[in-house]
Tab-separated table of C-alpha atoms in Angstrom:
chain	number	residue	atom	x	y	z
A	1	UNK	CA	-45.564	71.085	-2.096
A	2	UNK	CA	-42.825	73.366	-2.547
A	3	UNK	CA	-39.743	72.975	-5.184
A	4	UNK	CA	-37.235	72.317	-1.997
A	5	UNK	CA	-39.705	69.285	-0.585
A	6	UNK	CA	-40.025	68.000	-4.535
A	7	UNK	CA	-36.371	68.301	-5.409
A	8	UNK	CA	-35.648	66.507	-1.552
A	9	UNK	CA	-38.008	63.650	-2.823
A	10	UNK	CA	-36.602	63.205	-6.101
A	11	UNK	CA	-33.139	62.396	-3.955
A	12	UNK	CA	-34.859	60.211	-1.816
A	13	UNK	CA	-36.246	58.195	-5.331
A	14	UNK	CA	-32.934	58.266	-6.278
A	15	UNK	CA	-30.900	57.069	-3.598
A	16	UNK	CA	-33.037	54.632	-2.905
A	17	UNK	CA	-33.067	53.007	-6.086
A	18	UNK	CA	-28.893	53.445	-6.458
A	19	UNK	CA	-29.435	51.127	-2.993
A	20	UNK	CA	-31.693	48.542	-4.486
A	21	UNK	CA	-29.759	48.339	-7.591
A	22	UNK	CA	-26.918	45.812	-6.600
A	23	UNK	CA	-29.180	43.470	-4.519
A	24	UNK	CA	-31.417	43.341	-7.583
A	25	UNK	CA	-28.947	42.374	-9.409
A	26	UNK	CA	-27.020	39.757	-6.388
A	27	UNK	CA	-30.574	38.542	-6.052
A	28	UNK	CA	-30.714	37.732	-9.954
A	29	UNK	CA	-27.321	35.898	-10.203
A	30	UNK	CA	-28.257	33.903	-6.339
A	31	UNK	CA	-31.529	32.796	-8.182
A	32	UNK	CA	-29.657	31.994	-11.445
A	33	UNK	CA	-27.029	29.822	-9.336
A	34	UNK	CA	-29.737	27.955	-7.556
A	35	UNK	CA	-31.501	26.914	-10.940
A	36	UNK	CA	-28.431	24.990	-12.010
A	37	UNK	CA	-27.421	23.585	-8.767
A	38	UNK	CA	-31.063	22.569	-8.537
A	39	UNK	CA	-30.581	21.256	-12.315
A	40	UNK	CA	-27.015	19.398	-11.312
A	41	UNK	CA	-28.748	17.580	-8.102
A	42	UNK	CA	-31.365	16.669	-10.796
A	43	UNK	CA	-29.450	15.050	-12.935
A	44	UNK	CA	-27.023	13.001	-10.332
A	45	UNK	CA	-29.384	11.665	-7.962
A	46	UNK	CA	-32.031	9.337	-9.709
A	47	UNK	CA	-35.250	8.446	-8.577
A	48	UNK	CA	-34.597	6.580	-5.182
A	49	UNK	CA	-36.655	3.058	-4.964
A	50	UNK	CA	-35.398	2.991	-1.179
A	51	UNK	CA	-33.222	5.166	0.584
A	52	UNK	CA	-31.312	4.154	3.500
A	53	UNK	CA	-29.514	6.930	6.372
A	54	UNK	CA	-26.209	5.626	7.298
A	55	UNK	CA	-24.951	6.322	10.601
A	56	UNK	CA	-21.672	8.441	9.031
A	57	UNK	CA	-24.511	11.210	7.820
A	58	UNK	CA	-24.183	9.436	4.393
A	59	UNK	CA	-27.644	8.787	2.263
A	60	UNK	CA	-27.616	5.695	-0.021
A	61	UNK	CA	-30.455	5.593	-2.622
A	62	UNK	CA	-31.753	2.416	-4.094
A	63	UNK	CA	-31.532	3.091	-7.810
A	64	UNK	CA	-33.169	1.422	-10.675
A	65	UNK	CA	-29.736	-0.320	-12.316
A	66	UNK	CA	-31.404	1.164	-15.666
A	67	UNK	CA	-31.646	4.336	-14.394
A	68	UNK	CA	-28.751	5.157	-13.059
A	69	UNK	CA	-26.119	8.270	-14.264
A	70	UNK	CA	-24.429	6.405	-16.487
A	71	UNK	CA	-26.841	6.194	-18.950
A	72	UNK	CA	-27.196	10.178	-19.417
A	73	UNK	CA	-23.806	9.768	-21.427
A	74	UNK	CA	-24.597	9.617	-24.902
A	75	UNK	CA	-22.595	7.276	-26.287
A	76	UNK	CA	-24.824	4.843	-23.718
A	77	UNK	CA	-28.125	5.052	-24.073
A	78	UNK	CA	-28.966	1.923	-25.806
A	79	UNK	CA	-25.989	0.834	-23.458
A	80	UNK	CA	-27.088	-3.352	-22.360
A	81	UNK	CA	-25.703	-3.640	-19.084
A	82	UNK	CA	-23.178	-6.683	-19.128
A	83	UNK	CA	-22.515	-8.581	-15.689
A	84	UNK	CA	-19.036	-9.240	-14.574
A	85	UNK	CA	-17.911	-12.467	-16.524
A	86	UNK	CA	-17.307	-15.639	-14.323
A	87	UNK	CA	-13.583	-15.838	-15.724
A	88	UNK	CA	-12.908	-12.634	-14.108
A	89	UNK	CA	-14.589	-13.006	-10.744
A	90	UNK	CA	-12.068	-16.519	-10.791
A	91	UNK	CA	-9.460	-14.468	-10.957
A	92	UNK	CA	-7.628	-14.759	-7.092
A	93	UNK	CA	-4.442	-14.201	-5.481
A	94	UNK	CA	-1.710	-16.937	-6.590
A	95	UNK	CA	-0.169	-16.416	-2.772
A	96	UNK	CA	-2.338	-16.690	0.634
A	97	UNK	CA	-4.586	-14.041	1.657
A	98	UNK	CA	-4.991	-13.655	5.822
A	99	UNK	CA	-9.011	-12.999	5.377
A	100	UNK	CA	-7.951	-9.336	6.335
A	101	UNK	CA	-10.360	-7.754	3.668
A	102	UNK	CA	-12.826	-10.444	4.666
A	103	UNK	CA	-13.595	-7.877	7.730
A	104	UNK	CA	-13.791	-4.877	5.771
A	105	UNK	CA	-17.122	-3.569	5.168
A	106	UNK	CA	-18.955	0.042	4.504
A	107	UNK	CA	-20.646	1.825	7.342
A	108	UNK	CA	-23.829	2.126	4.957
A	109	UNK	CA	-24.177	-1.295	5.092
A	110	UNK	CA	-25.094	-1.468	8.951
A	111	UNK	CA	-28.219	0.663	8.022
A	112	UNK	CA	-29.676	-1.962	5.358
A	113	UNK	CA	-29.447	-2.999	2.022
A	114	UNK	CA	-30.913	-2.575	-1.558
A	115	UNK	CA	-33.319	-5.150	-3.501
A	116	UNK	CA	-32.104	-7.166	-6.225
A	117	UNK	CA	-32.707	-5.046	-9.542
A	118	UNK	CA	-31.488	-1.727	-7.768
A	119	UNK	CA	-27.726	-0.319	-6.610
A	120	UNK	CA	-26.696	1.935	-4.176
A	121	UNK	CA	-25.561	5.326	-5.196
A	122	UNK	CA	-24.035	8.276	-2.469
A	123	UNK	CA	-26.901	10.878	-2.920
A	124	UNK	CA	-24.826	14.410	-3.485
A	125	UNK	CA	-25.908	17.116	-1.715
A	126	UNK	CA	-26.215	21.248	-2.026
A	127	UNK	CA	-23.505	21.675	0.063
A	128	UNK	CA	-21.270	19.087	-1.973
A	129	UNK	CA	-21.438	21.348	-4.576
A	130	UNK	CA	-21.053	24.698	-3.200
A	131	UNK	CA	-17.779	22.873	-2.213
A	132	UNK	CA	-16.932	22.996	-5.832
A	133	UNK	CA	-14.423	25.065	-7.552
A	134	UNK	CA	-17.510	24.791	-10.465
A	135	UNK	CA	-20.399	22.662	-11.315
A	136	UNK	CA	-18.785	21.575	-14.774
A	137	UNK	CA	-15.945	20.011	-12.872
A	138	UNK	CA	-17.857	18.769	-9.658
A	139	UNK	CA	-16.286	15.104	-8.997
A	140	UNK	CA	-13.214	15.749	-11.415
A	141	UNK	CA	-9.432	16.178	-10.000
A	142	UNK	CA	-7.852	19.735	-10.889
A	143	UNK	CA	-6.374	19.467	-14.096
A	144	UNK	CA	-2.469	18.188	-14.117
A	145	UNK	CA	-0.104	20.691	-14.164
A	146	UNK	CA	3.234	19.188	-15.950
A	147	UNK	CA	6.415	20.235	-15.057
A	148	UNK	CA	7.827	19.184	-18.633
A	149	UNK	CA	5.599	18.810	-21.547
A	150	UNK	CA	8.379	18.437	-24.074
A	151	UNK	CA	9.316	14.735	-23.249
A	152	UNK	CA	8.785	12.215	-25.488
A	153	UNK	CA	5.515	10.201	-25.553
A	154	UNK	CA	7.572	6.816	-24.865
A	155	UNK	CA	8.433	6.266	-21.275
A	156	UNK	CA	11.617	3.804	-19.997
A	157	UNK	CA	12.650	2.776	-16.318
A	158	UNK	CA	15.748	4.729	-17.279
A	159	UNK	CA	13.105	7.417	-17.118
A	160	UNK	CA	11.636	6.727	-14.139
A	161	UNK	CA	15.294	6.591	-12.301
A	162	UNK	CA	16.295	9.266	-13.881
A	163	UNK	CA	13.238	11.244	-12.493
A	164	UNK	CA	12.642	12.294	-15.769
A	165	UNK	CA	9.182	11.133	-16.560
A	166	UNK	CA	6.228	13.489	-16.411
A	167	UNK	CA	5.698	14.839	-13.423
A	168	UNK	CA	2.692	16.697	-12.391
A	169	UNK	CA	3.537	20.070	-10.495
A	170	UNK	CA	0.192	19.589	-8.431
A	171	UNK	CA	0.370	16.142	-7.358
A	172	UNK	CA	2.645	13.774	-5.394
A	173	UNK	CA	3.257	10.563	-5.935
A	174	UNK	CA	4.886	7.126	-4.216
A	175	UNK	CA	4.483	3.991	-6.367
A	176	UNK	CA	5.517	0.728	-8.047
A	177	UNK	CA	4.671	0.677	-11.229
A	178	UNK	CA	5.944	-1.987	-14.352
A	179	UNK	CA	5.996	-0.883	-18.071
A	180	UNK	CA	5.124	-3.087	-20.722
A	181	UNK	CA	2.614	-3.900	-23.606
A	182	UNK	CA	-1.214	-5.970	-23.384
A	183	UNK	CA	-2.036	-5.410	-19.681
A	184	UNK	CA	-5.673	-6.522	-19.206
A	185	UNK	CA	-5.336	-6.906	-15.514
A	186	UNK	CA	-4.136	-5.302	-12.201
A	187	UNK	CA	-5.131	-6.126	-8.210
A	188	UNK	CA	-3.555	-5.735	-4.963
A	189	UNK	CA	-4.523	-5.841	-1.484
A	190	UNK	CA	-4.536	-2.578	-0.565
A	191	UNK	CA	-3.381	-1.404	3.379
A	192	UNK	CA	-6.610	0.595	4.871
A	193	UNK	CA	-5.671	4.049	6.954
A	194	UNK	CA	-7.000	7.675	7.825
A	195	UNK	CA	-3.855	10.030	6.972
A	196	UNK	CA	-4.273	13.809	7.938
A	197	UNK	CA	-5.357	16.355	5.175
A	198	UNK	CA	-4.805	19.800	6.170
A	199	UNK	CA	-6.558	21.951	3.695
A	200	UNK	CA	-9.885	21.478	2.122
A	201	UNK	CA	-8.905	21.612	-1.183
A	202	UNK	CA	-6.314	18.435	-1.207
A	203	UNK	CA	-6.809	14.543	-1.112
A	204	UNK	CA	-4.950	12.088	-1.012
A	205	UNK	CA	-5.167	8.177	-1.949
A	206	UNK	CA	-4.017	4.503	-1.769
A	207	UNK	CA	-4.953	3.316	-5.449
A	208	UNK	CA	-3.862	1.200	-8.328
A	209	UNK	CA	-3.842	2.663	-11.486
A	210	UNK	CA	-3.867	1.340	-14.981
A	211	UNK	CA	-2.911	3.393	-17.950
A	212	UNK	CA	-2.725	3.491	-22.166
A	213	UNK	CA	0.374	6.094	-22.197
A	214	UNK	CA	1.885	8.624	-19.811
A	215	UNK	CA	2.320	12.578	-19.434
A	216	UNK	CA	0.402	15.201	-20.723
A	217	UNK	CA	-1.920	12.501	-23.048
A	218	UNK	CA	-3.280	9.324	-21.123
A	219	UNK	CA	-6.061	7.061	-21.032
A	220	UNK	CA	-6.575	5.613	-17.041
A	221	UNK	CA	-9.023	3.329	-14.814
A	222	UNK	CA	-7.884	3.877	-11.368
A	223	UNK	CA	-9.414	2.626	-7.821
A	224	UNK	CA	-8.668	2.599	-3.910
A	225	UNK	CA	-9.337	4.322	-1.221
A	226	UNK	CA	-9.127	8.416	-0.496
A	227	UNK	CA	-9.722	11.044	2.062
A	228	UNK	CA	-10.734	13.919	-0.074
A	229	UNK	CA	-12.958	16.989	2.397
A	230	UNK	CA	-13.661	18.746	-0.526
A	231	UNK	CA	-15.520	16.227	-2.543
A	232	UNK	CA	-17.449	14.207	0.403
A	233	UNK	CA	-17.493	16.800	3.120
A	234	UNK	CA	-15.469	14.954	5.367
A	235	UNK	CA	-12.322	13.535	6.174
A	236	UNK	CA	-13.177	9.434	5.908
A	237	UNK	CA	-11.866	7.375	4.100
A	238	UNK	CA	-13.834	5.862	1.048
A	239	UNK	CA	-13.335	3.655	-1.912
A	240	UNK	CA	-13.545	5.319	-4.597
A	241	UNK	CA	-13.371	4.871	-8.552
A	242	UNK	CA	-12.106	6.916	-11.150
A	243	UNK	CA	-11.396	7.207	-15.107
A	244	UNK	CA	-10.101	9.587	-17.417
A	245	UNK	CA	-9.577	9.255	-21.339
A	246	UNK	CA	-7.782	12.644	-21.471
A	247	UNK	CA	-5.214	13.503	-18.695
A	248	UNK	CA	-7.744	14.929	-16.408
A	249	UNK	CA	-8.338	17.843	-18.632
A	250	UNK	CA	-12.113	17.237	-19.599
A	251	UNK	CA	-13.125	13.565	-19.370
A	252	UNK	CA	-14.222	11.189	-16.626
A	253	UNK	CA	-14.578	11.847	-12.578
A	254	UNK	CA	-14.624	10.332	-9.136
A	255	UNK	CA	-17.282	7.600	-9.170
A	256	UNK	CA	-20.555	8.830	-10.209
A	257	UNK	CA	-20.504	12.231	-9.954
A	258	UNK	CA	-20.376	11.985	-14.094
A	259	UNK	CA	-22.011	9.514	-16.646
A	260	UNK	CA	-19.719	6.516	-17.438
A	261	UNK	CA	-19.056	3.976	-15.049
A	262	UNK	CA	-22.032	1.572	-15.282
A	263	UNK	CA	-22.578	0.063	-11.526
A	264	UNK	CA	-23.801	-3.474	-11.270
A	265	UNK	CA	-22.935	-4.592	-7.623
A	266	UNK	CA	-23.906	-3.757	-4.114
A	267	UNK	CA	-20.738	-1.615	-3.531
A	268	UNK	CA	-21.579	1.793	-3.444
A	269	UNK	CA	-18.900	4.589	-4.296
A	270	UNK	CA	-17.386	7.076	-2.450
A	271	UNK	CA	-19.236	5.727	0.839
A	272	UNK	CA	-17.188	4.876	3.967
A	273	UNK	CA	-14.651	2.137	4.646
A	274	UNK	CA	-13.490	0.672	7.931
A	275	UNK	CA	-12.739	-0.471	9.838
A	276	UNK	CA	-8.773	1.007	9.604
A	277	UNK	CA	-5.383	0.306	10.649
A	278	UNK	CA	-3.510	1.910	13.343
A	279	UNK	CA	-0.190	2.465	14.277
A	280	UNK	CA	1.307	-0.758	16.659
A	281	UNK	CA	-1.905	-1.884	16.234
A	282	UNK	CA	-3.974	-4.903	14.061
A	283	UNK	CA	-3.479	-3.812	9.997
A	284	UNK	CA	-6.398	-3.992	7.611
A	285	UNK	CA	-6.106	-4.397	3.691
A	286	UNK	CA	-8.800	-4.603	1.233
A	287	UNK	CA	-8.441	-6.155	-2.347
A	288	UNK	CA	-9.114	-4.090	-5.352
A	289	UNK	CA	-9.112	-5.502	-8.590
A	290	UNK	CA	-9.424	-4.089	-12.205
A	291	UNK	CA	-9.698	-6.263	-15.115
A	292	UNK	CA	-10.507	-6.113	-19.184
A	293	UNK	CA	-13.286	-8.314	-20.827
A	294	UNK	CA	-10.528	-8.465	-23.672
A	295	UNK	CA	-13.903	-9.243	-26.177
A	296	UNK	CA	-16.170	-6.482	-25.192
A	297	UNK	CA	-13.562	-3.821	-24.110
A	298	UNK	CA	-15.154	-3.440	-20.750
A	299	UNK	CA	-12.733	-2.662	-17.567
A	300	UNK	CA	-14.806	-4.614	-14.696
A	301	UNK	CA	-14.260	-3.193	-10.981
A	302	UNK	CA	-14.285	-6.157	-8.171
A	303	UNK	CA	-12.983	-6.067	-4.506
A	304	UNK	CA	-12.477	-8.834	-1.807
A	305	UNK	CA	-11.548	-10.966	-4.970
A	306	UNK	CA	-14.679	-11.754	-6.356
A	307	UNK	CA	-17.194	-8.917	-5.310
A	308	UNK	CA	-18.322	-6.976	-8.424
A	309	UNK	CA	-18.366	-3.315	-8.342
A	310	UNK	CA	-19.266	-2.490	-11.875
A	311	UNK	CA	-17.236	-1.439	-14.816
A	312	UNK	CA	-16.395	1.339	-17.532
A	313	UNK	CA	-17.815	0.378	-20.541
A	314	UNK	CA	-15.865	0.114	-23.787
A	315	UNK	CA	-18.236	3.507	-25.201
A	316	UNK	CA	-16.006	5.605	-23.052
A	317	UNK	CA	-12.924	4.798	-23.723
A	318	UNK	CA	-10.053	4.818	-26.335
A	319	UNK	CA	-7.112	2.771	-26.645
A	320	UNK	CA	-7.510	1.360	-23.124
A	321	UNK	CA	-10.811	-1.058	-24.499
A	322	UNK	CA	-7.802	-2.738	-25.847
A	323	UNK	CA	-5.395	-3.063	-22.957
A	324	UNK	CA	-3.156	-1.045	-21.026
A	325	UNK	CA	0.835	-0.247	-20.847
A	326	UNK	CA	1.430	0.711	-17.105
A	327	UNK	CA	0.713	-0.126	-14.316
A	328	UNK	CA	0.889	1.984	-10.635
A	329	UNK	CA	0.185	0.824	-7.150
A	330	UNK	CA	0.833	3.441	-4.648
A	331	UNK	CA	-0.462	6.633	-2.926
A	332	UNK	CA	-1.254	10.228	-4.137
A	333	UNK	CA	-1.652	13.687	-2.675
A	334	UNK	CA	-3.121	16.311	-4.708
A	335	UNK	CA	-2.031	19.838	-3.476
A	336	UNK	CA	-1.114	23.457	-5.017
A	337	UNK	CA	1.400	23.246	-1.857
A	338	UNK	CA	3.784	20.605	-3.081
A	339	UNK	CA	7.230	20.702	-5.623
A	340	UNK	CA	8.749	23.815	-5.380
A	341	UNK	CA	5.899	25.120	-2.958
A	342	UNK	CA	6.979	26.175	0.747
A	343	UNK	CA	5.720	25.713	3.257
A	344	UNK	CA	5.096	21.879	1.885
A	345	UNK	CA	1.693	20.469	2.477
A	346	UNK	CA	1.320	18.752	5.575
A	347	UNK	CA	-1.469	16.343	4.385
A	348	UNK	CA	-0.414	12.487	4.758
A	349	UNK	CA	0.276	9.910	2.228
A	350	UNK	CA	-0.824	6.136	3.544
A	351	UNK	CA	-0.461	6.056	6.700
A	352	UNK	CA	1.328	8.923	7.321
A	353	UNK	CA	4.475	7.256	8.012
A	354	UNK	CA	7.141	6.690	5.664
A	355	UNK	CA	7.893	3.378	3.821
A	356	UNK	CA	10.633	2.363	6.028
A	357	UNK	CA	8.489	1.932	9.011
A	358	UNK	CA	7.191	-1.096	7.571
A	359	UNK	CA	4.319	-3.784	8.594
A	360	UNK	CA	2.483	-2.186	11.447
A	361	UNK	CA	3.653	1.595	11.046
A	362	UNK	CA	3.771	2.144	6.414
A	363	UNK	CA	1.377	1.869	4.498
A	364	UNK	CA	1.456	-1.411	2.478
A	365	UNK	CA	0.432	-3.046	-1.030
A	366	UNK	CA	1.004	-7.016	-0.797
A	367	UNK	CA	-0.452	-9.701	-3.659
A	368	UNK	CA	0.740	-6.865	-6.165
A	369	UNK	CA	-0.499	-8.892	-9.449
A	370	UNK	CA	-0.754	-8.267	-13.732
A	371	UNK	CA	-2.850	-10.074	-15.933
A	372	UNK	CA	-1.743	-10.103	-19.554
A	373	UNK	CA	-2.606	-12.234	-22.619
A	374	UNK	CA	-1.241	-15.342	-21.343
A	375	UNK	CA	-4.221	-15.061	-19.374
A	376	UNK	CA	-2.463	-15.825	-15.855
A	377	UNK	CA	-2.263	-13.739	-12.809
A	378	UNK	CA	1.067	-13.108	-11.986
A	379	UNK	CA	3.674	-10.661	-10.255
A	380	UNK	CA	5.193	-8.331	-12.481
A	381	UNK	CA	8.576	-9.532	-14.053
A	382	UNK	CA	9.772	-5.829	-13.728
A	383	UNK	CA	8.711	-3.099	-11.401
A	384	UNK	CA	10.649	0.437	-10.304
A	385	UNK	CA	9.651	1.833	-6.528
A	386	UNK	CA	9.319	5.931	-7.601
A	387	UNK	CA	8.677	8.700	-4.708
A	388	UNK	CA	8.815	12.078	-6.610
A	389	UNK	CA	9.223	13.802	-3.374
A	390	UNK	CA	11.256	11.424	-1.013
A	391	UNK	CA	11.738	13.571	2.309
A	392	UNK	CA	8.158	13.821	2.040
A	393	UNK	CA	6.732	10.917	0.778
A	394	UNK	CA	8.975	7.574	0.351
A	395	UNK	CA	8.209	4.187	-1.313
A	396	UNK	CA	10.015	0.631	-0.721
A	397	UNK	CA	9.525	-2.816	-2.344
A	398	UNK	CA	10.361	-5.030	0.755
A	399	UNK	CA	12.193	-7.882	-1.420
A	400	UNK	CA	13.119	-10.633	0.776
A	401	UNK	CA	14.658	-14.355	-0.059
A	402	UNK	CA	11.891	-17.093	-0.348
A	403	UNK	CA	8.915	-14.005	0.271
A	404	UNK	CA	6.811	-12.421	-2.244
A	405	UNK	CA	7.631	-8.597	-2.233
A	406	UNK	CA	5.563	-5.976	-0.196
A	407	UNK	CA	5.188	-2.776	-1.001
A	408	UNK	CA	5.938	0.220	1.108
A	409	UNK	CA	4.707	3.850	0.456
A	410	UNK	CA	3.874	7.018	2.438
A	411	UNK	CA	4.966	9.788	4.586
A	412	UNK	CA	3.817	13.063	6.352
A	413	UNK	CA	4.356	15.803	3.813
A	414	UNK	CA	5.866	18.885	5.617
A	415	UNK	CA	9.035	17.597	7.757
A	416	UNK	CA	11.605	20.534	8.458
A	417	UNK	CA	14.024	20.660	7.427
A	418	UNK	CA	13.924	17.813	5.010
A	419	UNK	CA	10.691	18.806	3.832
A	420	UNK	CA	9.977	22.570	4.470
């Protein structure tokens, strides 16, 4: 072989290797990523003792109630799992009910059921969390941006009137909410729609939310219903749980995409709701109820009344095991594309119509109620309706002589010119 042919083949060697090189190296990372989304789906779906295929493209596992997620977090694993206490499941709406919720049910539930001994749990899939901005925060909200951090810790309706409270750059909210010491208690029944959400990366909810503080540093056990693509692939809406000890920042997730809410009931979380309201058309609410076993520190999670969900466990959490000091009913978008963002996000709050389209058109929250020491259910003695955003997203408490107060909350989001 002559020098020219050798020193031709030595190129060849060489460019062929400077070609293999980077998908070497893609393949490496590819495989590495696969190994730890392999390890994640591990470690959130459990051994299945049945699995059932819901007709939404949902799959409900049967779990072992011992061997569910919760019990990967280490401050429970010699966790006894304690039933919801009979005191709390006789905890009901002072003022009728219309049987509304009695109608609500999850899709999943057409499809079967699980034995006694097991719950269901939403098996994630791959493709849930390729979704994800990262596997350490799969299931957790994008941290809270705060527009003011230098506020004091103490928070006043003065405050709240004032629009001076702290108020997340990234999210936009509509609520009632009452400030006070010892709450052990919230519920509500809770108006059931589908509002639009444009982008992938938003939600948006109907919830109630009860906190220990406000701002940069709180405690919260929150619950209701969401549309959120990013998290469950779709855009239905699904009751949901959530809890937090630290602002968002590290702690806690959506249902049980983390270790710490211990599930007890045949609820299963993040799963589809229905059926929903429409517009002119029949309205459908569900009760959602969060109360404190004030002697074990446990929040307990019930719907429809008396329907145990499950609860977060006193292990988990700080000065909420004790009680809580405010409460929120309302709705919640979560969007980079909101406050001082144009164009505004066009993703819907409640029903997508604003509060003063009342019964039939707005999003409601009727048989608002706080439990505190004195042990009874009651309305709140003092409650503010906040919208941070008001051309986009409005809130009303419907106060009427002689009839218990409704709430009102919602909008459309992007609304030129009011809301560009």
């Amino acid at each position: 072989m002559g020098k020219r042919k050798v020193a031709m083949l030595l190129l060849w060697v060489l460019f062929a290797l400077c070609i293999r090189l980077p998908f070497n190296v893609e393949a490496k990372t590819s495989s590495s990523l696969e190994k730890e989304i392999e390890a994640k789906l591990r470690l959130l779906n459990k051994p299945a003792v049945k699995t059932i295929k819901s007709e939404d493209g949902d799959i409900i596992d049967c779990v072992d109630i011992y061997k569910q997620p919760a019990f990967d977090h280490p401050a429970l694993r010699n966790h006894t799992i304690k039933m919801m206490p009979d005191f709390l499941l006789e905890s009901r709406n002072s003022s009728s009910n219309d049987g509304s919720d009695s109608m609500i049910f999850q899709t999943w539930q057409k499809s079967g059921s699980c034995r006694k001994g097991t719950v269901p749990i939403r098996r994630i899939l791959k493709e849930d969390l390729l979704r994800a901005a990262s596997l350490d925060r799969f299931g957790q909200k994008p941290p809270a941006v705060f527009k003011n951090s230098t506020i004091g810790f103490n928070l006043n309706f003065s405050d709240l009137n004032a629009g001076s409270a702290f108020i997340p750059e990234n999210r936009s909210s509509s609520y009632l909410v009452t400030l006070g010491y010892n709450y052990i208690g919230a519920q509500a029944d809770i108006n059931i729609w589908n509002p639009k959400v444009e982008m992938t990366d938003e939600f948006t909810t109907a919830q109630i939310w009860l906190k220990a503080g406000n701002g940069p540093d709180f405690e919260s056990v929150e619950s209701g219903w969401m549309v959120n693509p990013k998290l469950y692939r779709d855009r239905a809406t699904r009751f949901f749980a959530y809890w937090t000890r630290d602002s968002y920042k590290s702690t806690g997730c959506f249902d049980l995409t983390c270790a710490g809410f211990v599930q007890t009931g045949q609820v299963a979380l993040g799963a589809t709701i229905g059926p929903l309201s429409s517009d002119f058309g029949p309205q459908y609410d569900l009760n959602v109820g969060l109360f404190l076993d004030a002697d074990a520190g446990n929040w307990y999670l019930k719907i429809k009344n008396n329907v145990p969900v499950g609860y977060w466990p006193a292990e988990i959490l700080g000065s909420l095991r004790h009680s809580a000091t405010l409460v929120e009913w309302g709705g919640q978008v979560s969007s980079a594309k909101i406050k001082k963002e144009k164009p505004h996000t066009a993703t819907g709050m409640g029903s997508g119509d604003f509060a003063n389209g009342r019964y039939g058109h707005a999003s409601y929250m009727r048989n608002v109620r706080i439990k505190d020491y004195s042990l009874s259910l009651k309305y709140p003695e003092n409650v503010n309706a906040v919208a941070e955003e008001p051309y986009c997203y409005s809130s009303l408490n419907d106060v009427k002589y002689g009839v218990e107060p409704t709430f009102y909350f919602g909008g459309p989001g992007r609304r030129p010119p009011y809301c560009p």
